[in-house]
Amino acid sequence: MEIFKYSASISKEISSLKNHGISFGFVPTMGALHEGHASLIRKSKSENNFTVVSIFVNPTQFNNPGDLEKYPRTEKEDLKLIEDLGVDFVFMPEISEIYPEKDLRIFDFDGLDSVMEGQFRPGHFNGVAQVVSKLFKIIQPDKAYFGKKDFQQLAVIRMMNQKYFGNKNIKIVACDIVREADGLAMSSRNVRLSPEHRKSAVNISQTLFKYQKNNKNYTVNQLKNLVTKEIDADKNLKTEYFEIVDNTTLKPVEQIIPGKTTGCIAVFAGDVRLIDNVSFS
Ligand code: AMP
């Protein structure tokens, strides 16, 4: 496994291997790796000759400086996990390597970025697009792997790839949500949950699963109210939003269309903000 700190050196190495017909899969991460990340890496390894993982805690996507500061960093363990998975290249740049100067670019995602997460984390997706567009240019992968756990991010990245990269060279691959045994969606933030909040957090996915299964018995408004009410009945949890949206436009729907509608939620468990989603069929 080779570790790169500089864009120029990893770009050069990758482009020379691509000239020899080697295909590249790319898994962008912010570190604090867990089984969710591992599943993306395994998928990339199964579909490409070489796999590149980046670890970069991107400051421009944090609208809250405290959240950036508290973001878990576990570099040594991350490198061990990545090495054990057989990753070929790791890209771990310093902030100054990615942002030698302030990135002033504003992306336009036709409103995809202004609902849900965008409403509560203004500027978040612009920051995500800034870093992912830079990483795409540096790595130039054949395929890039993203988790459905970040459902809205996936939609934004797909649009970025289409609008700003012409959908030509990079195929975006969506990977299923990996969950803990009790159903909680894996997240780097889970390590920050107190034992009590960790116990409560299971109610998020369990409530979503319950109404995913019984969705036909309710209207969209009833589903929204019931999910929020049941989660907030736990004193350790506070729902920020629960929206039932169209998979492509991310606009709220009035009626569930099986296979085309997803319920997306953000919940505070103490001061830890968790997101999850379920698709309705
Ligand atoms: P992050 O390090 O949180 O930026 O995540 C890096 C990638 O891993 C993103 O594409 C996430 O959607 C994905 N990911 C994070 N958690 C999970 C999970 N539990 N299941 C599947 N993918 C995940």
Coordinates of C-alpha atoms and ligand atoms in Angstrom, one line a residue:
M1 CA 0.0 0.0 0.0
E2 CA 1.3 3.4 -1.0
I3 CA 0.5 6.6 0.9
F4 CA 0.4 9.9 -0.9
K5 CA 0.3 13.4 0.6
Y6 CA 0.6 15.4 -2.6
S7 CA -1.8 15.7 -5.5
A8 CA 0.8 15.9 -8.2
S9 CA 2.5 12.7 -7.2
I10 CA -0.7 10.6 -6.9
S11 CA -2.0 12.1 -10.2
K12 CA 1.2 11.2 -12.0
E13 CA 1.3 7.6 -10.7
I14 CA -2.4 7.0 -11.5
S15 CA -2.3 8.4 -15.0
S16 CA 0.8 6.4 -15.9
L17 CA -0.9 3.2 -14.6
K18 CA -4.1 4.1 -16.5
N19 CA -2.1 4.4 -19.7
H20 CA -1.2 0.7 -19.1
G21 CA -4.9 -0.2 -18.9
I22 CA -5.3 -0.3 -15.1
S23 CA -8.8 0.6 -13.9
F24 CA -9.2 2.7 -10.7
G25 CA -12.0 2.7 -8.1
F26 CA -12.1 5.6 -5.7
V27 CA -13.6 5.8 -2.2
P28 CA -13.5 9.3 -0.7
T29 CA -13.8 9.3 3.1
M30 CA -13.2 11.6 6.1
G31 CA -11.6 8.8 8.1
A32 CA -12.7 7.3 11.4
L33 CA -13.4 4.3 9.3
H34 CA -15.9 1.5 10.0
E35 CA -17.7 -1.4 8.3
G36 CA -19.7 1.1 6.2
H37 CA -16.5 2.4 4.6
A38 CA -15.1 -1.1 4.4
S39 CA -18.1 -2.2 2.3
L40 CA -17.4 0.6 -0.2
I41 CA -13.8 -0.4 -0.4
R42 CA -14.6 -4.1 -0.9
K43 CA -17.0 -3.2 -3.7
S44 CA -14.4 -1.1 -5.4
K45 CA -11.8 -3.8 -5.1
S46 CA -14.2 -6.3 -6.7
E47 CA -14.8 -4.0 -9.7
N48 CA -11.5 -2.4 -10.4
N49 CA -7.8 -3.3 -10.8
F50 CA -6.7 -0.7 -8.2
T51 CA -8.5 1.0 -5.4
V52 CA -7.7 4.5 -4.0
V53 CA -9.0 5.6 -0.6
S54 CA -8.8 9.3 0.4
I55 CA -8.9 10.4 4.0
F56 CA -9.5 14.1 4.3
V57 CA -11.7 15.9 6.9
N58 CA -12.9 18.6 4.6
P59 CA -13.3 21.9 6.5
T60 CA -15.5 23.6 3.8
Q61 CA -18.4 21.2 4.4
F62 CA -18.7 21.9 8.1
N63 CA -21.1 24.7 8.7
N64 CA -20.5 24.4 12.5
P65 CA -16.8 24.8 13.6
G66 CA -17.5 22.8 16.8
D67 CA -18.6 19.8 14.7
L68 CA -15.4 20.0 12.7
E69 CA -13.3 20.2 15.8
K70 CA -15.1 17.2 17.4
Y71 CA -15.0 15.1 14.3
P72 CA -13.2 11.8 15.3
R73 CA -9.7 11.2 13.9
T74 CA -8.3 7.7 14.1
E75 CA -5.5 7.7 11.5
K76 CA -3.5 4.8 12.8
E77 CA -6.5 2.4 13.0
D78 CA -7.8 3.7 9.6
L79 CA -4.5 2.8 7.9
K80 CA -4.5 -0.6 9.4
L81 CA -8.1 -1.3 8.3
I82 CA -7.3 0.0 4.8
E83 CA -4.2 -2.1 4.5
D84 CA -5.9 -5.2 5.7
L85 CA -8.6 -4.7 3.0
G86 CA -5.8 -4.6 0.4
V87 CA -6.2 -1.0 -0.8
D88 CA -3.5 0.0 -3.2
F89 CA -3.2 3.8 -2.8
V90 CA -4.2 6.1 0.1
F91 CA -4.4 9.9 -0.4
M92 CA -4.0 11.9 2.8
P93 CA -3.4 15.5 1.9
E94 CA -3.0 18.4 4.3
I95 CA -5.7 21.1 4.1
S96 CA -3.2 23.5 2.3
E97 CA -2.7 20.9 -0.5
I98 CA -6.4 20.8 -1.3
Y99 CA -7.1 24.5 -0.6
P100 CA -3.9 26.5 -1.4
E101 CA -6.3 29.4 -1.6
K102 CA -9.9 29.9 -0.6
D103 CA -12.3 28.0 -2.8
L104 CA -14.8 30.5 -4.0
R105 CA -16.7 28.2 -6.4
I106 CA -20.5 28.1 -6.0
F107 CA -22.2 25.1 -7.5
D108 CA -25.8 25.0 -8.7
F109 CA -27.7 21.8 -8.0
D110 CA -31.1 22.9 -9.1
G111 CA -32.4 23.0 -5.5
L112 CA -31.3 19.5 -4.6
D113 CA -28.9 21.0 -2.0
S114 CA -31.4 23.3 -0.4
V115 CA -33.8 20.9 1.2
M116 CA -33.4 18.6 4.2
E117 CA -29.6 18.7 5.1
G118 CA -29.2 21.8 3.1
Q119 CA -31.9 23.6 5.1
F120 CA -30.2 22.8 8.4
R121 CA -26.6 22.8 7.2
P122 CA -26.3 25.8 4.9
G123 CA -23.3 25.5 2.6
H124 CA -22.7 21.9 3.4
F125 CA -23.2 20.5 -0.1
N126 CA -21.3 23.3 -1.7
G127 CA -18.4 22.3 0.5
V128 CA -18.9 18.6 -0.4
A129 CA -18.9 19.5 -4.1
Q130 CA -15.8 21.6 -3.7
V131 CA -13.8 18.8 -2.2
V132 CA -15.2 15.9 -4.3
S133 CA -14.7 17.9 -7.6
K134 CA -11.1 18.5 -6.6
L135 CA -10.5 14.9 -5.7
F136 CA -12.1 13.7 -8.9
K137 CA -9.7 15.9 -10.9
I138 CA -6.7 14.6 -8.9
I139 CA -7.6 10.9 -8.9
Q140 CA -9.5 10.7 -12.2
P141 CA -11.1 7.3 -11.2
D142 CA -13.1 5.1 -13.5
K143 CA -15.6 4.5 -10.7
A144 CA -16.3 6.4 -7.4
Y145 CA -18.2 4.7 -4.5
F146 CA -20.6 6.5 -2.2
G147 CA -22.9 5.2 0.5
K148 CA -26.7 5.5 0.4
K149 CA -26.5 6.4 4.1
D150 CA -25.8 9.9 2.8
F151 CA -28.8 9.8 0.5
Q152 CA -28.9 13.5 -0.4
Q153 CA -25.2 13.6 -0.9
L154 CA -25.4 10.8 -3.4
A155 CA -28.0 12.8 -5.4
V156 CA -25.9 15.9 -5.3
I157 CA -22.7 14.0 -6.4
R158 CA -24.6 12.4 -9.3
M159 CA -25.8 15.9 -10.4
M160 CA -22.2 17.3 -10.0
N161 CA -20.8 14.5 -12.1
Q162 CA -23.4 15.2 -14.8
K163 CA -23.4 19.0 -14.8
Y164 CA -19.8 19.7 -14.1
F165 CA -18.0 16.6 -15.4
G166 CA -20.3 15.8 -18.3
N167 CA -21.0 12.3 -16.9
K168 CA -18.3 11.0 -19.2
N169 CA -15.4 9.5 -17.4
I170 CA -16.5 8.6 -13.9
K171 CA -19.3 6.2 -13.0
I172 CA -20.9 6.8 -9.6
V173 CA -21.6 3.6 -7.7
A174 CA -24.2 3.7 -4.9
C175 CA -23.6 1.3 -2.0
D176 CA -26.2 0.0 0.6
I177 CA -26.3 1.2 4.1
V178 CA -24.3 -0.9 6.5
R179 CA -26.0 -1.2 10.0
E180 CA -25.0 -2.3 13.5
A181 CA -26.6 -5.6 14.6
D182 CA -29.5 -3.6 16.3
G183 CA -30.2 -1.6 13.1
L184 CA -28.4 1.7 13.9
A185 CA -26.8 3.0 10.7
M186 CA -23.0 2.9 11.1
S187 CA -21.5 6.4 11.3
S188 CA -18.1 7.8 12.3
R189 CA -20.2 10.0 14.7
N190 CA -21.5 6.9 16.7
V191 CA -18.4 6.7 18.8
R192 CA -19.3 10.1 20.3
L193 CA -22.6 8.7 21.7
S194 CA -22.8 8.2 25.4
P195 CA -23.9 4.6 26.4
E196 CA -27.3 6.0 27.2
H197 CA -27.7 7.8 23.9
R198 CA -26.3 4.8 22.0
K199 CA -29.1 2.7 23.5
S200 CA -31.7 5.3 22.6
A201 CA -30.3 5.7 19.0
V202 CA -31.6 2.3 18.1
N203 CA -35.1 3.8 18.1
I204 CA -34.3 5.8 15.0
S205 CA -33.9 2.9 12.6
Q206 CA -36.4 0.7 14.4
T207 CA -39.1 3.4 14.0
L208 CA -38.2 3.9 10.4
F209 CA -38.3 0.1 9.7
K210 CA -41.7 -0.2 11.4
Y211 CA -43.4 2.5 9.3
Q212 CA -41.5 1.4 6.2
K213 CA -43.2 -2.0 6.6
N214 CA -46.6 -0.6 7.4
N215 CA -46.5 2.5 5.1
K216 CA -49.6 1.5 3.1
N217 CA -51.8 2.0 6.2
Y218 CA -51.0 5.7 6.5
T219 CA -51.0 8.9 4.5
V220 CA -47.6 10.7 4.1
N221 CA -48.6 13.3 6.7
Q222 CA -49.6 10.6 9.2
L223 CA -46.3 8.8 8.6
K224 CA -44.3 12.0 9.1
N225 CA -46.2 12.8 12.4
L226 CA -46.0 9.2 13.8
V227 CA -42.3 8.8 13.1
T228 CA -41.4 12.1 14.6
K229 CA -43.7 11.6 17.6
E230 CA -42.4 8.1 18.4
I231 CA -38.7 9.0 18.1
D232 CA -39.2 12.2 20.2
A233 CA -41.0 10.2 22.8
D234 CA -37.5 9.1 23.9
K235 CA -36.1 11.9 26.0
N236 CA -32.6 11.4 24.6
L237 CA -33.7 12.0 21.0
K238 CA -34.9 15.1 19.1
T239 CA -35.9 14.9 15.4
E240 CA -34.6 17.8 13.3
Y241 CA -36.6 16.7 10.2
F242 CA -38.3 13.7 8.8
E243 CA -39.2 14.1 5.1
I244 CA -40.7 11.8 2.6
V245 CA -39.2 12.7 -0.8
D246 CA -39.0 11.8 -4.4
N247 CA -35.7 9.8 -5.0
T248 CA -34.6 12.0 -7.9
T249 CA -35.9 15.6 -7.2
L250 CA -35.7 15.2 -3.4
K251 CA -38.9 17.2 -3.2
P252 CA -41.5 16.2 -0.6
V253 CA -44.2 13.9 -2.0
E254 CA -47.9 13.8 -1.2
Q255 CA -48.1 10.1 -1.9
I256 CA -45.6 7.3 -1.8
I257 CA -44.8 5.8 -5.1
P258 CA -43.3 2.3 -4.4
G259 CA -39.6 2.2 -5.4
K260 CA -39.4 5.9 -6.0
T261 CA -39.8 7.4 -2.6
T262 CA -37.5 7.6 0.4
G263 CA -37.9 8.7 4.0
C264 CA -35.0 10.8 5.3
I265 CA -34.3 11.7 8.9
A266 CA -31.9 13.7 11.0
V267 CA -32.0 13.3 14.8
F268 CA -30.0 14.7 17.6
A269 CA -29.0 12.1 20.2
G270 CA -27.6 14.5 22.8
D271 CA -25.2 16.7 20.8
V272 CA -24.6 14.0 18.2
R273 CA -26.4 14.5 15.0
L274 CA -27.4 11.3 13.2
I275 CA -28.9 10.8 9.8
D276 CA -30.7 7.7 8.3
N277 CA -33.1 6.8 5.6
V278 CA -35.4 4.1 4.3
S279 CA -36.8 3.5 0.9
F280 CA -40.5 2.8 0.6
S281 CA -41.8 0.0 -1.6
Ligands
AMP1 P1 -17.7 9.9 5.4 O1 -16.3 9.4 5.9 O2 -18.7 9.9 6.6 O3 -17.6 11.1 4.6 O4 -18.2 8.7 4.5 C1 -17.5 8.3 3.4 C2 -18.4 7.4 2.5 O5 -18.8 6.3 3.3 C3 -19.7 8.2 2.1 O6 -19.9 7.8 0.7 C4 -20.7 7.6 3.0 O7 -22.0 7.6 2.4 C5 -20.2 6.2 3.2 N1 -20.8 5.6 4.4 C6 -20.7 6.1 5.6 N2 -21.4 5.4 6.5 C7 -21.9 4.4 5.8 C8 -22.8 3.2 6.1 N3 -23.2 3.0 7.3 N4 -23.1 2.4 5.1 C9 -22.7 2.7 3.8 N5 -21.9 3.7 3.5 C10 -21.6 4.5 4.4

